[in-house]
Amino acid sequence: MTPLRIASFSSDGSGGNPAGVVISDHLPDPDQMQSIAAELGFSETAFATPEGDAWRVRYYAPVGEVAFCGHATIALGAALGAQKGAGQFDLNLRDAKITVEAIEKNGTWQAALQSPETWSRQLDDKLGVQLLSLFALTGEDLDPMLPPTLAFAGVKHAILTLKDRTKLGQMSYPFEAMRALMAEHALVTVSLLYIDGPRLFEARNAFASGGVVEDPATGAAAAALGGALVDINWDGLRTGGSFEISQGMDMGAPSRLTVNVTGTPGASVRVSGAVRWM
């Protein structure tokens, strides 16, 4: 059960979000999975074991289990591809069933996940004010083009869009206060976004809920954003299409996520990217 260390959504062979991957003939008990995840110290570690024609998968952050993690799924997909060959793998998660596709191009592995079903709604005003306060922001810092949103793709994410790129680069917050607020509202991440163009976003994701200050690339949040943008028909996405997310630049870990949507509200979202072994 030697963990693999794989960075997902890497950009030009660098950066990406490190994840642990453990593939074994049985899942360790929960305490052992938690211990391994804490020892690795990555934002998430994926544990997988064969289950019929599919794979049973669990995700652990350093401080607890997570129902779904995008970048660890991408890492797992690439690891399964390297072991079993390119193709699609069915994954039975704790709360959902999804797929991940492993793709090899010129000796480099990529993977694409299909998220759980999605939903979104306006973020509660009180929660929005509390989050802004923790980030030392106000309503004046928000971009009205994309109002504060609560979005779901396997787990819940709050989305706040800023009109000033400088504010995004200055992201900071009191860790324990943020973790308590996220736990109260069952938020897995809080996404701060900047709109670089109709189909290009820059993102930073606070992940205090998992014991980590920030994720350099967040596939689950990308899927949730995809579902939310379809719900409001952002730039005509009700007819389907794709957009890009640049993340991790402010952390020195440049990452790139490609998001494809069908255009159907509530549908699964495809999130893809390249990986690198660490």
mmCIF file of C-alpha atoms in Angstrom:
data_model
loop_
_atom_site.group_PDB
_atom_site.id
_atom_site.type_symbol
_atom_site.label_atom_id
_atom_site.label_comp_id
_atom_site.label_asym_id
_atom_site.label_seq_id
_atom_site.Cartn_x
_atom_site.Cartn_y
_atom_site.Cartn_z
ATOM 1 C CA MET A 1 0.000 0.000 0.000
ATOM 2 C CA THR A 2 2.817 2.394 -0.803
ATOM 3 C CA PRO A 3 1.142 5.723 -1.623
ATOM 4 C CA LEU A 4 1.714 7.278 -5.023
ATOM 5 C CA ARG A 5 2.302 11.022 -5.125
ATOM 6 C CA ILE A 6 0.769 12.656 -8.185
ATOM 7 C CA ALA A 7 0.130 16.337 -8.964
ATOM 8 C CA SER A 8 -3.112 16.914 -10.880
ATOM 9 C CA PHE A 9 -3.937 19.698 -13.337
ATOM 10 C CA SER A 10 -0.261 20.471 -13.900
ATOM 11 C CA SER A 11 0.607 23.165 -16.423
ATOM 12 C CA ASP A 12 3.393 22.477 -18.932
ATOM 13 C CA GLY A 13 4.876 19.764 -16.725
ATOM 14 C CA SER A 14 5.002 21.822 -13.535
ATOM 15 C CA GLY A 15 2.698 22.939 -10.766
ATOM 16 C CA GLY A 16 -0.561 21.151 -10.152
ATOM 17 C CA ASN A 17 -2.169 20.000 -6.916
ATOM 18 C CA PRO A 18 -0.438 17.070 -5.161
ATOM 19 C CA ALA A 19 -2.602 14.141 -4.120
ATOM 20 C CA GLY A 20 -1.895 10.799 -2.578
ATOM 21 C CA VAL A 21 -3.180 7.647 -4.290
ATOM 22 C CA VAL A 22 -3.359 4.242 -2.620
ATOM 23 C CA ILE A 23 -4.507 1.310 -4.782
ATOM 24 C CA SER A 24 -4.785 -1.995 -2.932
ATOM 25 C CA ASP A 25 -6.756 -5.258 -2.862
ATOM 26 C CA HIS A 26 -8.760 -3.966 0.105
ATOM 27 C CA LEU A 27 -9.443 -0.609 1.698
ATOM 28 C CA PRO A 28 -7.600 0.061 4.944
ATOM 29 C CA ASP A 29 -9.837 0.750 7.928
ATOM 30 C CA PRO A 30 -10.915 4.403 8.340
ATOM 31 C CA ASP A 31 -8.384 5.163 11.073
ATOM 32 C CA GLN A 32 -5.566 3.853 8.901
ATOM 33 C CA MET A 33 -6.726 5.839 5.875
ATOM 34 C CA GLN A 34 -6.901 8.936 8.045
ATOM 35 C CA SER A 35 -3.410 8.280 9.393
ATOM 36 C CA ILE A 36 -1.944 7.821 5.900
ATOM 37 C CA ALA A 37 -3.623 11.008 4.638
ATOM 38 C CA ALA A 38 -2.364 12.986 7.628
ATOM 39 C CA GLU A 39 1.171 11.657 7.209
ATOM 40 C CA LEU A 40 1.233 12.552 3.503
ATOM 41 C CA GLY A 41 -0.090 16.004 4.329
ATOM 42 C CA PHE A 42 -1.659 16.581 0.909
ATOM 43 C CA SER A 43 -5.077 18.222 0.758
ATOM 44 C CA GLU A 44 -6.543 14.812 -0.177
ATOM 45 C CA THR A 45 -5.556 11.196 -0.649
ATOM 46 C CA ALA A 46 -7.656 8.747 -2.700
ATOM 47 C CA PHE A 47 -7.932 5.108 -1.623
ATOM 48 C CA ALA A 48 -9.188 2.608 -4.197
ATOM 49 C CA THR A 49 -9.880 -1.120 -4.328
ATOM 50 C CA PRO A 50 -11.499 -3.324 -7.015
ATOM 51 C CA GLU A 51 -15.258 -3.825 -6.600
ATOM 52 C CA GLY A 52 -16.596 -6.049 -9.363
ATOM 53 C CA ASP A 53 -16.043 -4.223 -12.643
ATOM 54 C CA ALA A 54 -15.653 -0.924 -10.813
ATOM 55 C CA TRP A 55 -13.481 0.592 -8.095
ATOM 56 C CA ARG A 56 -14.556 1.476 -4.582
ATOM 57 C CA VAL A 57 -13.035 4.849 -3.653
ATOM 58 C CA ARG A 58 -12.734 6.936 -0.499
ATOM 59 C CA TYR A 59 -11.062 10.312 -0.043
ATOM 60 C CA TYR A 60 -9.346 11.586 3.089
ATOM 61 C CA ALA A 61 -8.037 15.055 3.897
ATOM 62 C CA PRO A 62 -5.509 15.471 6.726
ATOM 63 C CA VAL A 63 -8.346 16.027 9.223
ATOM 64 C CA GLY A 64 -11.226 13.898 7.939
ATOM 65 C CA GLU A 65 -13.058 12.109 5.145
ATOM 66 C CA VAL A 66 -14.307 14.061 2.122
ATOM 67 C CA ALA A 67 -17.209 12.776 0.027
ATOM 68 C CA PHE A 68 -15.644 13.774 -3.311
ATOM 69 C CA CYS A 69 -12.346 15.273 -4.421
ATOM 70 C CA GLY A 70 -11.654 16.295 -7.998
ATOM 71 C CA HIS A 71 -7.866 16.498 -8.110
ATOM 72 C CA ALA A 72 -7.445 13.195 -6.235
ATOM 73 C CA THR A 73 -9.831 11.604 -8.757
ATOM 74 C CA ILE A 74 -7.691 12.909 -11.622
ATOM 75 C CA ALA A 75 -4.588 11.505 -9.894
ATOM 76 C CA LEU A 76 -6.327 8.169 -9.337
ATOM 77 C CA GLY A 77 -7.436 8.041 -12.976
ATOM 78 C CA ALA A 78 -3.884 8.551 -14.199
ATOM 79 C CA ALA A 79 -2.583 5.934 -11.750
ATOM 80 C CA LEU A 80 -5.163 3.390 -12.898
ATOM 81 C CA GLY A 81 -4.322 4.191 -16.505
ATOM 82 C CA ALA A 82 -0.626 3.636 -15.880
ATOM 83 C CA GLN A 83 -1.384 0.268 -14.246
ATOM 84 C CA LYS A 84 -4.307 -0.976 -16.357
ATOM 85 C CA GLY A 85 -4.040 0.976 -19.594
ATOM 86 C CA ALA A 86 -5.895 3.980 -20.951
ATOM 87 C CA GLY A 87 -9.667 3.916 -20.737
ATOM 88 C CA GLN A 88 -12.641 4.685 -18.554
ATOM 89 C CA PHE A 89 -12.991 3.478 -14.973
ATOM 90 C CA ASP A 90 -16.217 3.341 -12.963
ATOM 91 C CA LEU A 91 -15.837 4.651 -9.411
ATOM 92 C CA ASN A 92 -18.194 3.909 -6.508
ATOM 93 C CA LEU A 93 -17.756 6.786 -4.066
ATOM 94 C CA ARG A 94 -19.214 7.066 -0.596
ATOM 95 C CA ASP A 95 -22.249 9.031 -1.796
ATOM 96 C CA ALA A 96 -22.235 8.771 -5.587
ATOM 97 C CA LYS A 97 -21.112 6.839 -8.657
ATOM 98 C CA ILE A 98 -18.886 8.615 -11.186
ATOM 99 C CA THR A 99 -16.329 7.802 -13.866
ATOM 100 C CA VAL A 100 -12.789 8.848 -14.645
ATOM 101 C CA GLU A 101 -11.053 8.442 -17.997
ATOM 102 C CA ALA A 102 -7.286 7.960 -18.302
ATOM 103 C CA ILE A 103 -5.701 9.324 -21.486
ATOM 104 C CA GLU A 104 -2.082 8.975 -22.623
ATOM 105 C CA LYS A 105 -0.688 11.527 -25.063
ATOM 106 C CA ASN A 106 2.952 11.444 -26.131
ATOM 107 C CA GLY A 107 4.022 9.701 -22.951
ATOM 108 C CA THR A 108 2.110 12.102 -20.704
ATOM 109 C CA TRP A 109 -0.946 11.067 -18.721
ATOM 110 C CA GLN A 110 -4.102 13.108 -18.518
ATOM 111 C CA ALA A 111 -7.405 12.287 -16.889
ATOM 112 C CA ALA A 112 -10.995 13.494 -17.093
ATOM 113 C CA LEU A 113 -13.610 12.985 -14.403
ATOM 114 C CA GLN A 114 -17.380 13.077 -14.690
ATOM 115 C CA SER A 115 -18.646 14.717 -11.528
ATOM 116 C CA PRO A 116 -21.710 13.839 -9.483
ATOM 117 C CA GLU A 117 -24.859 15.706 -10.474
ATOM 118 C CA THR A 118 -24.831 19.434 -9.771
ATOM 119 C CA TRP A 119 -27.047 22.180 -8.380
ATOM 120 C CA SER A 120 -26.613 25.829 -7.452
ATOM 121 C CA ARG A 121 -28.462 28.691 -5.787
ATOM 122 C CA GLN A 122 -27.818 32.200 -4.511
ATOM 123 C CA LEU A 123 -25.524 32.250 -1.507
ATOM 124 C CA ASP A 124 -27.266 33.175 1.731
ATOM 125 C CA ASP A 125 -26.691 36.899 2.358
ATOM 126 C CA LYS A 126 -25.632 36.436 5.988
ATOM 127 C CA LEU A 127 -23.128 33.714 5.092
ATOM 128 C CA GLY A 128 -21.811 35.842 2.240
ATOM 129 C CA VAL A 129 -21.172 38.778 4.567
ATOM 130 C CA GLN A 130 -19.443 36.492 7.082
ATOM 131 C CA LEU A 131 -17.163 35.037 4.404
ATOM 132 C CA LEU A 132 -16.299 38.450 3.011
ATOM 133 C CA SER A 133 -15.446 39.661 6.488
ATOM 134 C CA LEU A 134 -13.054 36.755 7.055
ATOM 135 C CA PHE A 135 -11.323 37.579 3.765
ATOM 136 C CA ALA A 136 -11.195 41.291 4.788
ATOM 137 C CA LEU A 137 -13.432 42.103 1.814
ATOM 138 C CA THR A 138 -16.735 43.940 1.407
ATOM 139 C CA GLY A 139 -19.604 43.827 -1.045
ATOM 140 C CA GLU A 140 -17.891 46.596 -2.996
ATOM 141 C CA ASP A 141 -15.137 44.137 -3.921
ATOM 142 C CA LEU A 142 -17.556 41.759 -5.666
ATOM 143 C CA ASP A 143 -18.087 41.554 -9.410
ATOM 144 C CA PRO A 144 -21.848 41.815 -10.059
ATOM 145 C CA MET A 145 -21.489 39.821 -13.272
ATOM 146 C CA LEU A 146 -21.407 36.619 -11.197
ATOM 147 C CA PRO A 147 -23.250 37.037 -7.868
ATOM 148 C CA PRO A 148 -22.276 35.062 -4.734
ATOM 149 C CA THR A 149 -23.301 31.457 -5.291
ATOM 150 C CA LEU A 150 -23.619 28.206 -3.385
ATOM 151 C CA ALA A 151 -22.793 25.359 -5.784
ATOM 152 C CA PHE A 152 -22.724 21.583 -5.479
ATOM 153 C CA ALA A 153 -20.970 18.807 -7.406
ATOM 154 C CA GLY A 154 -20.637 16.028 -4.866
ATOM 155 C CA VAL A 155 -19.791 18.539 -2.121
ATOM 156 C CA LYS A 156 -20.742 22.173 -1.457
ATOM 157 C CA HIS A 157 -18.699 25.226 -2.408
ATOM 158 C CA ALA A 158 -19.253 28.931 -1.862
ATOM 159 C CA ILE A 159 -18.282 31.099 -4.849
ATOM 160 C CA LEU A 160 -17.330 34.770 -4.557
ATOM 161 C CA THR A 161 -16.242 36.666 -7.675
ATOM 162 C CA LEU A 162 -13.939 39.683 -7.319
ATOM 163 C CA LYS A 163 -13.698 42.606 -9.717
ATOM 164 C CA ASP A 164 -10.048 43.395 -8.877
ATOM 165 C CA ARG A 165 -7.328 40.837 -9.685
ATOM 166 C CA THR A 166 -5.125 42.415 -7.020
ATOM 167 C CA LYS A 167 -7.635 41.459 -4.334
ATOM 168 C CA LEU A 168 -7.500 37.864 -5.519
ATOM 169 C CA GLY A 169 -3.725 37.857 -5.200
ATOM 170 C CA GLN A 170 -3.999 39.145 -1.629
ATOM 171 C CA MET A 171 -6.256 36.345 -0.385
ATOM 172 C CA SER A 172 -5.795 35.584 3.311
ATOM 173 C CA TYR A 173 -8.053 34.692 6.215
ATOM 174 C CA PRO A 174 -8.003 33.595 9.888
ATOM 175 C CA PHE A 175 -7.743 29.827 9.587
ATOM 176 C CA GLU A 176 -9.648 28.608 12.654
ATOM 177 C CA ALA A 177 -12.505 31.067 12.207
ATOM 178 C CA MET A 178 -12.866 30.069 8.559
ATOM 179 C CA ARG A 179 -12.746 26.368 9.392
ATOM 180 C CA ALA A 180 -15.500 26.805 12.001
ATOM 181 C CA LEU A 181 -17.729 28.750 9.593
ATOM 182 C CA MET A 182 -17.200 26.217 6.801
ATOM 183 C CA ALA A 183 -18.024 23.348 9.169
ATOM 184 C CA GLU A 184 -21.195 25.122 10.301
ATOM 185 C CA HIS A 185 -22.401 25.370 6.705
ATOM 186 C CA ALA A 186 -20.896 22.084 5.378
ATOM 187 C CA LEU A 187 -18.718 23.957 2.876
ATOM 188 C CA VAL A 188 -15.751 22.042 1.495
ATOM 189 C CA THR A 189 -14.118 25.052 -0.182
ATOM 190 C CA VAL A 190 -14.679 28.745 -0.696
ATOM 191 C CA SER A 191 -13.779 29.782 -4.248
ATOM 192 C CA LEU A 192 -12.562 33.282 -4.947
ATOM 193 C CA LEU A 193 -12.755 33.977 -8.682
ATOM 194 C CA TYR A 194 -11.637 36.641 -11.111
ATOM 195 C CA ILE A 195 -13.170 36.750 -14.602
ATOM 196 C CA ASP A 196 -10.375 36.940 -17.179
ATOM 197 C CA GLY A 197 -12.803 36.459 -20.048
ATOM 198 C CA PRO A 198 -16.174 34.823 -20.747
ATOM 199 C CA ARG A 199 -14.524 31.388 -20.877
ATOM 200 C CA LEU A 200 -11.476 31.961 -18.636
ATOM 201 C CA PHE A 201 -11.426 32.301 -14.848
ATOM 202 C CA GLU A 202 -8.658 32.693 -12.308
ATOM 203 C CA ALA A 203 -9.363 30.979 -9.005
ATOM 204 C CA ARG A 204 -8.129 30.588 -5.460
ATOM 205 C CA ASN A 205 -9.745 28.060 -3.140
ATOM 206 C CA ALA A 206 -9.721 28.208 0.637
ATOM 207 C CA PHE A 207 -9.792 24.670 2.077
ATOM 208 C CA ALA A 208 -9.722 25.230 5.830
ATOM 209 C CA SER A 209 -12.418 22.551 6.183
ATOM 210 C CA GLY A 210 -9.826 19.938 5.221
ATOM 211 C CA GLY A 211 -7.023 21.330 7.347
ATOM 212 C CA VAL A 212 -5.245 23.053 4.433
ATOM 213 C CA VAL A 213 -5.099 26.805 3.853
ATOM 214 C CA GLU A 214 -5.410 26.662 0.059
ATOM 215 C CA ASP A 215 -5.673 24.233 -2.840
ATOM 216 C CA PRO A 216 -3.587 24.978 -5.952
ATOM 217 C CA ALA A 217 -6.158 23.214 -8.186
ATOM 218 C CA THR A 218 -9.658 22.146 -7.175
ATOM 219 C CA GLY A 219 -11.517 19.827 -9.532
ATOM 220 C CA ALA A 220 -14.641 19.498 -7.385
ATOM 221 C CA ALA A 221 -15.029 23.283 -7.193
ATOM 222 C CA ALA A 222 -14.458 23.508 -10.955
ATOM 223 C CA ALA A 223 -17.290 21.028 -11.546
ATOM 224 C CA ALA A 224 -19.562 22.948 -9.185
ATOM 225 C CA LEU A 225 -18.753 26.186 -11.016
ATOM 226 C CA GLY A 226 -19.554 24.489 -14.306
ATOM 227 C CA GLY A 227 -22.973 23.469 -13.044
ATOM 228 C CA ALA A 228 -23.635 26.959 -11.671
ATOM 229 C CA LEU A 229 -22.682 28.644 -14.957
ATOM 230 C CA VAL A 230 -25.050 26.366 -16.863
ATOM 231 C CA ASP A 231 -27.828 27.221 -14.411
ATOM 232 C CA ILE A 232 -27.524 30.935 -15.259
ATOM 233 C CA ASN A 233 -26.706 30.322 -18.941
ATOM 234 C CA TRP A 234 -23.342 32.070 -18.625
ATOM 235 C CA ASP A 235 -22.032 33.006 -22.094
ATOM 236 C CA GLY A 236 -24.520 30.656 -23.723
ATOM 237 C CA LEU A 237 -23.384 27.525 -21.848
ATOM 238 C CA ARG A 238 -26.960 26.198 -21.888
ATOM 239 C CA THR A 239 -26.037 24.876 -25.328
ATOM 240 C CA GLY A 240 -22.945 23.151 -23.932
ATOM 241 C CA GLY A 241 -19.311 24.034 -24.275
ATOM 242 C CA SER A 242 -16.152 24.477 -22.259
ATOM 243 C CA PHE A 243 -14.150 26.979 -20.227
ATOM 244 C CA GLU A 244 -10.760 27.118 -18.541
ATOM 245 C CA ILE A 245 -9.691 27.794 -14.969
ATOM 246 C CA SER A 246 -6.207 29.023 -14.082
ATOM 247 C CA GLN A 247 -5.352 28.337 -10.456
ATOM 248 C CA GLY A 248 -2.301 28.126 -8.220
ATOM 249 C CA MET A 249 -0.379 30.987 -9.807
ATOM 250 C CA ASP A 250 -0.293 32.956 -6.561
ATOM 251 C CA MET A 251 1.046 29.859 -4.764
ATOM 252 C CA GLY A 252 3.844 29.191 -7.258
ATOM 253 C CA ALA A 253 2.016 26.047 -8.427
ATOM 254 C CA PRO A 254 0.504 26.945 -11.829
ATOM 255 C CA SER A 255 -2.446 24.732 -12.654
ATOM 256 C CA ARG A 256 -4.902 24.465 -15.524
ATOM 257 C CA LEU A 257 -8.364 22.904 -15.441
ATOM 258 C CA THR A 258 -10.592 22.372 -18.479
ATOM 259 C CA VAL A 259 -14.320 22.183 -17.760
ATOM 260 C CA ASN A 260 -16.853 20.795 -20.252
ATOM 261 C CA VAL A 261 -20.605 21.063 -19.727
ATOM 262 C CA THR A 262 -23.519 19.489 -21.590
ATOM 263 C CA GLY A 263 -25.769 22.520 -21.137
ATOM 264 C CA THR A 264 -28.330 20.581 -19.111
ATOM 265 C CA PRO A 265 -28.980 22.069 -15.644
ATOM 266 C CA GLY A 266 -28.105 19.614 -12.898
ATOM 267 C CA ALA A 267 -26.091 17.338 -15.154
ATOM 268 C CA SER A 268 -22.674 15.887 -14.441
ATOM 269 C CA VAL A 269 -19.711 18.067 -15.456
ATOM 270 C CA ARG A 270 -16.474 16.879 -17.078
ATOM 271 C CA VAL A 271 -13.244 18.270 -15.623
ATOM 272 C CA SER A 272 -9.898 17.334 -17.157
ATOM 273 C CA GLY A 273 -6.210 18.071 -16.898
ATOM 274 C CA ALA A 274 -2.683 16.725 -17.088
ATOM 275 C CA VAL A 275 -0.759 15.084 -14.249
ATOM 276 C CA ARG A 276 2.845 14.687 -13.212
ATOM 277 C CA TRP A 277 4.366 12.061 -10.955
ATOM 278 C CA MET A 278 6.226 13.478 -7.964
#
